[in-house]
Amino acid sequence: MSVRICDTALEAISVIEDNEFIWTHSMAATPRILIDALAIHAKTRQNLTLLQLHTERADSLASPELFGHLRHRCYFSSTSTRPLMAIGEADYVPMFLSALPKLFRSGEQPIDTAIIQVSPPDQHGMCTMGISVEATNSACLVAKKIIAHINPNMPKTHGDGFISYDSFHSVYWQEDELPLHPQEKFDEVTQAIGRNVAQLINDGDCLQVGIGAIPDAVLACLTNRKDLGVHTEMFSDGLLDLVDTGVITNRLKKIHPGKIVTGFAVGTQRLYDFVDDNPQVVFLDIEYVNDTSIIRRNDNVAAINSALQVDLSGQVCADSIGTSIYSGVGGQMDFIQGASLSKGGKAIIALPSTAKHGQLSRIVTTLDKGAGVVTTRAHVQYIVTEYGIANLRNKSLRERAKALIEISHPDFRDELTKSCHKIWGIHL
Ligand code: COA
């Protein structure tokens, strides 16, 4: 079958028919030009389902005009889908990120069309999925048709993201900026958390760093470490300085030595330039990157993730604020468990002690009604705030409560101690 070369994105998208399941390339590779075309085309179609992770610049698809035509089915929310979920106009599917490719490959979740954004074909006719391989690799393997936006600004990356131009049903070429995420400035609290987490990181550790300012603040404190490695779901700017200064060498990794392994990159142009045609960085299918049996093969894995709320028994809420879905399960548990299984590994959850400008404690006696537990109290190990480090492993509920109250904000410690006694009868 020959590839349909389209003059407009709408022409490329027009092959989507009623009742289709569509997968969209996600994260910073969200194909916004195809997304905007889909927002027009979907008005003429019925019962479309858009499967997705976190998407960027996809606001056009949040229009109320699409209700009844296209429904979002999200494995991770984004700024455009979060408000839709709050009014019941989008669906959230809690799932480990590592499990998503399997769901597609097995056919349990069928995919009719995949819409993706790729780098231009090379001399061998191969494009790449650029800065985001995540579950898109598996979606493209099973999709009945692939619609590709070929973007000369999309870096060519190494790893699993190579895809043949001939496998596309329709293509549309246009140069487009990728979404840029400048590195956040760290406030005092974030810096203090960064310093505390950094105490747990030793020379030779293999890092996974999650989303947000805290992981970058940790990385900024690691400038005097040696021979760090990286095997991470998400690759962000914070790691670049450590690569440039020779702190990250990947030399001691048992699996993929010498390489940074990742599933997707989100950050600045500097990051996207760094990964462009760089064999030091391999973008691999997220089923593999986040597989606990793969993660554990490196020694001294240090997984650093964040949370919205932690209760005094160690249950970690990371995907919702009460009943409101905020993000997703993502790869948090994949890496918490992978790190725990690794020889010398450490599973770290780092979060500010309060939210809402100090009005709310994030360390709570019981989670808010409806809050989703992402990391269970049996999996949790280190909880870190700006006030210190609590190692919960092999601690009883009473010992956990004491350790967590010690790293909570001082304004809430009395209240937490009293409510702990009231609810569990525990005297600390
Ligand atoms: N009650 C009410 N509001 C709260 C809250 C609480 N307990 N905790 C946080 N918030 C608010 C914050 O004030 C902030 O609001 P604002 O945007 O108005 O300032 C918002 O919720 C987000 O909190 P923040 O701490 O800034 O989130 P973050 O960007 O650091 O992300 C997670 C934290 C937990 C949402 C994120 O790490 C995540 O999605 N984790 C799950 C997936 C994962 O870990 N994947 C593996 C690594 S890639």
PDB file of C-alpha atoms in Angstrom, residues 236-426:
ATOM      1  CA  SER A 236      14.627  15.909  31.894  1.00  0.00           C
ATOM      2  CA  ASP A 237      17.040  18.829  31.880  1.00  0.00           C
ATOM      3  CA  GLY A 238      18.262  18.312  35.440  1.00  0.00           C
ATOM      4  CA  LEU A 239      20.309  15.345  34.264  1.00  0.00           C
ATOM      5  CA  LEU A 240      22.128  17.277  31.531  1.00  0.00           C
ATOM      6  CA  ASP A 241      24.527  19.260  33.743  1.00  0.00           C
ATOM      7  CA  LEU A 242      25.554  16.017  35.422  1.00  0.00           C
ATOM      8  CA  VAL A 243      26.248  14.453  32.030  1.00  0.00           C
ATOM      9  CA  ASP A 244      28.238  17.506  30.916  1.00  0.00           C
ATOM     10  CA  THR A 245      30.358  17.537  34.074  1.00  0.00           C
ATOM     11  CA  GLY A 246      31.084  13.810  33.910  1.00  0.00           C
ATOM     12  CA  VAL A 247      29.111  12.914  37.064  1.00  0.00           C
ATOM     13  CA  ILE A 248      26.809  10.691  35.034  1.00  0.00           C
ATOM     14  CA  THR A 249      28.961   8.132  33.234  1.00  0.00           C
ATOM     15  CA  ASN A 250      26.661   5.079  33.233  1.00  0.00           C
ATOM     16  CA  ARG A 251      29.917   3.138  33.582  1.00  0.00           C
ATOM     17  CA  LEU A 252      28.778   0.911  36.445  1.00  0.00           C
ATOM     18  CA  LYS A 253      25.399  -0.041  35.047  1.00  0.00           C
ATOM     19  CA  LYS A 254      24.953  -3.790  34.672  1.00  0.00           C
ATOM     20  CA  ILE A 255      22.378  -3.385  31.931  1.00  0.00           C
ATOM     21  CA  HIS A 256      22.970  -0.917  29.098  1.00  0.00           C
ATOM     22  CA  PRO A 257      26.356   0.218  30.473  1.00  0.00           C
ATOM     23  CA  GLY A 258      27.483   3.534  29.003  1.00  0.00           C
ATOM     24  CA  LYS A 259      23.928   4.470  27.990  1.00  0.00           C
ATOM     25  CA  ILE A 260      21.122   6.552  29.420  1.00  0.00           C
ATOM     26  CA  VAL A 261      17.931   4.520  29.144  1.00  0.00           C
ATOM     27  CA  THR A 262      14.618   6.381  29.017  1.00  0.00           C
ATOM     28  CA  GLY A 263      11.053   6.225  27.729  1.00  0.00           C
ATOM     29  CA  PHE A 264      10.486   9.899  26.923  1.00  0.00           C
ATOM     30  CA  ALA A 265      12.093  13.327  27.295  1.00  0.00           C
ATOM     31  CA  VAL A 266      10.393  16.534  28.385  1.00  0.00           C
ATOM     32  CA  GLY A 267      12.314  19.782  28.756  1.00  0.00           C
ATOM     33  CA  THR A 268      14.107  22.568  26.969  1.00  0.00           C
ATOM     34  CA  GLN A 269      15.572  22.857  23.473  1.00  0.00           C
ATOM     35  CA  ARG A 270      18.950  22.057  25.048  1.00  0.00           C
ATOM     36  CA  LEU A 271      17.590  18.653  26.054  1.00  0.00           C
ATOM     37  CA  TYR A 272      16.074  17.984  22.656  1.00  0.00           C
ATOM     38  CA  ASP A 273      19.374  18.964  20.955  1.00  0.00           C
ATOM     39  CA  PHE A 274      21.255  16.658  23.313  1.00  0.00           C
ATOM     40  CA  VAL A 275      19.187  13.595  22.438  1.00  0.00           C
ATOM     41  CA  ASP A 276      19.251  14.314  18.705  1.00  0.00           C
ATOM     42  CA  ASP A 277      21.097  11.476  16.964  1.00  0.00           C
ATOM     43  CA  ASN A 278      22.900  10.737  20.224  1.00  0.00           C
ATOM     44  CA  PRO A 279      23.663   7.034  20.646  1.00  0.00           C
ATOM     45  CA  GLN A 280      24.419   7.648  24.352  1.00  0.00           C
ATOM     46  CA  VAL A 281      20.657   7.969  24.953  1.00  0.00           C
ATOM     47  CA  VAL A 282      18.351   5.094  24.115  1.00  0.00           C
ATOM     48  CA  PHE A 283      14.590   5.608  24.067  1.00  0.00           C
ATOM     49  CA  LEU A 284      12.994   2.226  24.709  1.00  0.00           C
ATOM     50  CA  ASP A 285       9.497   0.803  24.901  1.00  0.00           C
ATOM     51  CA  ILE A 286       8.048   1.671  28.303  1.00  0.00           C
ATOM     52  CA  GLU A 287       7.090  -1.956  28.976  1.00  0.00           C
ATOM     53  CA  TYR A 288      10.820  -2.670  29.023  1.00  0.00           C
ATOM     54  CA  VAL A 289      12.089   0.540  30.673  1.00  0.00           C
ATOM     55  CA  ASN A 290       9.610   0.202  33.555  1.00  0.00           C
ATOM     56  CA  ASP A 291       9.782  -3.573  33.900  1.00  0.00           C
ATOM     57  CA  THR A 292      10.761  -4.347  37.498  1.00  0.00           C
ATOM     58  CA  SER A 293      12.764  -7.378  36.327  1.00  0.00           C
ATOM     59  CA  ILE A 294      14.826  -5.050  34.108  1.00  0.00           C
ATOM     60  CA  ILE A 295      15.134  -2.188  36.621  1.00  0.00           C
ATOM     61  CA  ARG A 296      16.392  -4.539  39.334  1.00  0.00           C
ATOM     62  CA  ARG A 297      19.262  -5.790  37.149  1.00  0.00           C
ATOM     63  CA  ASN A 298      21.169  -2.592  37.906  1.00  0.00           C
ATOM     64  CA  ASP A 299      22.566  -2.387  41.426  1.00  0.00           C
ATOM     65  CA  ASN A 300      21.926   0.604  43.689  1.00  0.00           C
ATOM     66  CA  VAL A 301      18.891   1.886  41.836  1.00  0.00           C
ATOM     67  CA  ALA A 302      17.668   5.108  43.446  1.00  0.00           C
ATOM     68  CA  ALA A 303      14.114   5.909  42.377  1.00  0.00           C
ATOM     69  CA  ILE A 304      13.041   9.464  43.227  1.00  0.00           C
ATOM     70  CA  ASN A 305       9.352  10.284  42.844  1.00  0.00           C
ATOM     71  CA  SER A 306       6.841  12.633  44.391  1.00  0.00           C
ATOM     72  CA  ALA A 307       3.389  12.554  45.975  1.00  0.00           C
ATOM     73  CA  LEU A 308       0.373  14.669  46.776  1.00  0.00           C
ATOM     74  CA  GLN A 309      -0.372  13.205  50.195  1.00  0.00           C
ATOM     75  CA  VAL A 310       1.057  10.546  52.514  1.00  0.00           C
ATOM     76  CA  ASP A 311      -0.813   9.100  55.473  1.00  0.00           C
ATOM     77  CA  LEU A 312       0.763   8.138  58.756  1.00  0.00           C
ATOM     78  CA  SER A 313       0.768   4.468  57.825  1.00  0.00           C
ATOM     79  CA  GLY A 314       2.838   5.247  54.691  1.00  0.00           C
ATOM     80  CA  GLN A 315       0.162   5.067  51.989  1.00  0.00           C
ATOM     81  CA  VAL A 316       1.176   7.364  49.136  1.00  0.00           C
ATOM     82  CA  CYS A 317      -1.431   9.233  47.138  1.00  0.00           C
ATOM     83  CA  ALA A 318       0.015  10.536  43.853  1.00  0.00           C
ATOM     84  CA  ASP A 319      -2.744  10.582  41.251  1.00  0.00           C
ATOM     85  CA  SER A 320      -5.613  12.451  42.892  1.00  0.00           C
ATOM     86  CA  ILE A 321      -6.480  15.229  45.294  1.00  0.00           C
ATOM     87  CA  GLY A 322      -9.300  13.551  47.178  1.00  0.00           C
ATOM     88  CA  THR A 323     -11.673  12.348  44.478  1.00  0.00           C
ATOM     89  CA  SER A 324     -10.347  14.760  41.813  1.00  0.00           C
ATOM     90  CA  ILE A 325      -7.971  13.054  39.423  1.00  0.00           C
ATOM     91  CA  TYR A 326      -4.809  15.139  39.183  1.00  0.00           C
ATOM     92  CA  SER A 327      -2.317  13.036  37.201  1.00  0.00           C
ATOM     93  CA  GLY A 328      -1.956   9.266  36.934  1.00  0.00           C
ATOM     94  CA  VAL A 329      -0.325   6.175  38.342  1.00  0.00           C
ATOM     95  CA  GLY A 330       2.412   6.411  35.729  1.00  0.00           C
ATOM     96  CA  GLY A 331       5.581   4.529  36.499  1.00  0.00           C
ATOM     97  CA  GLN A 332       5.804   5.343  40.187  1.00  0.00           C
ATOM     98  CA  MET A 333       5.104   1.835  41.438  1.00  0.00           C
ATOM     99  CA  ASP A 334       7.164   0.271  38.637  1.00  0.00           C
ATOM    100  CA  PHE A 335      10.215   2.115  39.906  1.00  0.00           C
ATOM    101  CA  ILE A 336       9.434   1.926  43.620  1.00  0.00           C
ATOM    102  CA  GLN A 337       9.273  -1.835  43.314  1.00  0.00           C
ATOM    103  CA  GLY A 338      12.131  -2.091  40.791  1.00  0.00           C
ATOM    104  CA  ALA A 339      14.396  -0.065  43.087  1.00  0.00           C
ATOM    105  CA  SER A 340      13.394  -2.110  46.129  1.00  0.00           C
ATOM    106  CA  LEU A 341      14.318  -5.306  44.283  1.00  0.00           C
ATOM    107  CA  SER A 342      17.675  -3.924  43.115  1.00  0.00           C
ATOM    108  CA  LYS A 343      20.722  -4.833  45.219  1.00  0.00           C
ATOM    109  CA  GLY A 344      21.372  -1.746  47.368  1.00  0.00           C
ATOM    110  CA  GLY A 345      18.332  -0.004  45.843  1.00  0.00           C
ATOM    111  CA  LYS A 346      16.363   2.843  47.428  1.00  0.00           C
ATOM    112  CA  ALA A 347      12.772   3.853  46.775  1.00  0.00           C
ATOM    113  CA  ILE A 348      12.307   7.510  47.620  1.00  0.00           C
ATOM    114  CA  ILE A 349       9.155   9.625  47.711  1.00  0.00           C
ATOM    115  CA  ALA A 350       9.976  13.306  48.174  1.00  0.00           C
ATOM    116  CA  LEU A 351       7.333  15.950  48.759  1.00  0.00           C
ATOM    117  CA  PRO A 352       6.896  19.331  50.445  1.00  0.00           C
ATOM    118  CA  SER A 353       5.414  18.963  53.930  1.00  0.00           C
ATOM    119  CA  THR A 354       2.525  21.310  53.075  1.00  0.00           C
ATOM    120  CA  ALA A 355       0.310  22.437  50.186  1.00  0.00           C
ATOM    121  CA  LYS A 356      -1.715  25.579  49.519  1.00  0.00           C
ATOM    122  CA  HIS A 357       0.884  27.994  50.879  1.00  0.00           C
ATOM    123  CA  GLY A 358       1.306  26.151  54.134  1.00  0.00           C
ATOM    124  CA  GLN A 359      -2.403  25.857  54.922  1.00  0.00           C
ATOM    125  CA  LEU A 360      -2.587  22.071  54.495  1.00  0.00           C
ATOM    126  CA  SER A 361      -0.295  19.345  55.737  1.00  0.00           C
ATOM    127  CA  ARG A 362       0.522  16.779  53.050  1.00  0.00           C
ATOM    128  CA  ILE A 363       1.322  14.319  55.792  1.00  0.00           C
ATOM    129  CA  VAL A 364      -2.061  13.350  57.138  1.00  0.00           C
ATOM    130  CA  THR A 365      -3.482  10.878  59.622  1.00  0.00           C
ATOM    131  CA  THR A 366      -5.768   9.400  56.973  1.00  0.00           C
ATOM    132  CA  LEU A 367      -5.831  10.177  53.266  1.00  0.00           C
ATOM    133  CA  ASP A 368      -8.567  12.493  51.997  1.00  0.00           C
ATOM    134  CA  LYS A 369     -11.813  10.734  51.118  1.00  0.00           C
ATOM    135  CA  GLY A 370     -11.443   9.296  47.607  1.00  0.00           C
ATOM    136  CA  ALA A 371      -7.655   9.748  47.436  1.00  0.00           C
ATOM    137  CA  GLY A 372      -5.990   7.078  45.303  1.00  0.00           C
ATOM    138  CA  VAL A 373      -3.138   5.049  46.752  1.00  0.00           C
ATOM    139  CA  VAL A 374      -0.401   4.701  44.139  1.00  0.00           C
ATOM    140  CA  THR A 375       2.367   3.335  46.348  1.00  0.00           C
ATOM    141  CA  THR A 376       1.021   1.032  49.016  1.00  0.00           C
ATOM    142  CA  ARG A 377       2.265   1.047  52.592  1.00  0.00           C
ATOM    143  CA  ALA A 378       3.857  -2.339  51.983  1.00  0.00           C
ATOM    144  CA  HIS A 379       5.931  -0.967  49.077  1.00  0.00           C
ATOM    145  CA  VAL A 380       6.935   2.397  50.525  1.00  0.00           C
ATOM    146  CA  GLN A 381      10.450   2.973  51.817  1.00  0.00           C
ATOM    147  CA  TYR A 382      11.839   6.522  52.189  1.00  0.00           C
ATOM    148  CA  ILE A 383       9.605   9.568  52.592  1.00  0.00           C
ATOM    149  CA  VAL A 384      11.508  12.837  52.438  1.00  0.00           C
ATOM    150  CA  THR A 385      10.321  16.389  53.138  1.00  0.00           C
ATOM    151  CA  GLU A 386      12.174  19.646  53.782  1.00  0.00           C
ATOM    152  CA  TYR A 387      12.295  18.576  57.448  1.00  0.00           C
ATOM    153  CA  GLY A 388      14.143  15.314  56.944  1.00  0.00           C
ATOM    154  CA  ILE A 389      14.067  11.677  55.943  1.00  0.00           C
ATOM    155  CA  ALA A 390      11.770   8.927  57.257  1.00  0.00           C
ATOM    156  CA  ASN A 391      12.752   5.366  56.417  1.00  0.00           C
ATOM    157  CA  LEU A 392       9.526   3.376  56.826  1.00  0.00           C
ATOM    158  CA  ARG A 393      10.861  -0.044  55.903  1.00  0.00           C
ATOM    159  CA  ASN A 394      10.374  -2.603  58.662  1.00  0.00           C
ATOM    160  CA  LYS A 395       8.620  -0.006  60.804  1.00  0.00           C
ATOM    161  CA  SER A 396       5.335  -0.706  62.594  1.00  0.00           C
ATOM    162  CA  LEU A 397       2.404   1.657  62.166  1.00  0.00           C
ATOM    163  CA  ARG A 398       3.301   3.324  65.454  1.00  0.00           C
ATOM    164  CA  GLU A 399       6.940   3.738  64.408  1.00  0.00           C
ATOM    165  CA  ARG A 400       5.885   5.044  60.991  1.00  0.00           C
ATOM    166  CA  ALA A 401       3.534   7.594  62.491  1.00  0.00           C
ATOM    167  CA  LYS A 402       6.319   8.856  64.756  1.00  0.00           C
ATOM    168  CA  ALA A 403       8.856   9.039  61.910  1.00  0.00           C
ATOM    169  CA  LEU A 404       6.431  10.825  59.602  1.00  0.00           C
ATOM    170  CA  ILE A 405       5.282  13.333  62.225  1.00  0.00           C
ATOM    171  CA  GLU A 406       8.958  14.181  62.783  1.00  0.00           C
ATOM    172  CA  ILE A 407       9.302  15.248  59.130  1.00  0.00           C
ATOM    173  CA  SER A 408       5.896  16.966  58.929  1.00  0.00           C
ATOM    174  CA  HIS A 409       5.604  20.748  59.177  1.00  0.00           C
ATOM    175  CA  PRO A 410       5.989  21.847  62.836  1.00  0.00           C
ATOM    176  CA  ASP A 411       2.634  23.671  62.689  1.00  0.00           C
ATOM    177  CA  PHE A 412       0.825  20.345  62.193  1.00  0.00           C
ATOM    178  CA  ARG A 413       2.784  18.035  64.485  1.00  0.00           C
ATOM    179  CA  ASP A 414       0.574  18.419  67.587  1.00  0.00           C
ATOM    180  CA  GLU A 415      -2.591  17.952  65.607  1.00  0.00           C
ATOM    181  CA  LEU A 416      -1.186  14.862  63.859  1.00  0.00           C
ATOM    182  CA  THR A 417      -0.074  13.381  67.170  1.00  0.00           C
ATOM    183  CA  LYS A 418      -3.510  13.943  68.723  1.00  0.00           C
ATOM    184  CA  SER A 419      -5.488  12.581  65.781  1.00  0.00           C
ATOM    185  CA  CYS A 420      -3.179   9.590  65.548  1.00  0.00           C
ATOM    186  CA  HIS A 421      -4.051   8.752  69.133  1.00  0.00           C
ATOM    187  CA  LYS A 422      -7.762   9.384  68.558  1.00  0.00           C
ATOM    188  CA  ILE A 423      -8.018   7.221  65.443  1.00  0.00           C
ATOM    189  CA  TRP A 424      -5.613   4.387  66.189  1.00  0.00           C
ATOM    190  CA  GLY A 425      -5.237   4.701  69.942  1.00  0.00           C
ATOM    191  CA  ILE A 426      -1.523   5.103  69.319  1.00  0.00           C
TER     192      ILE A 426
END
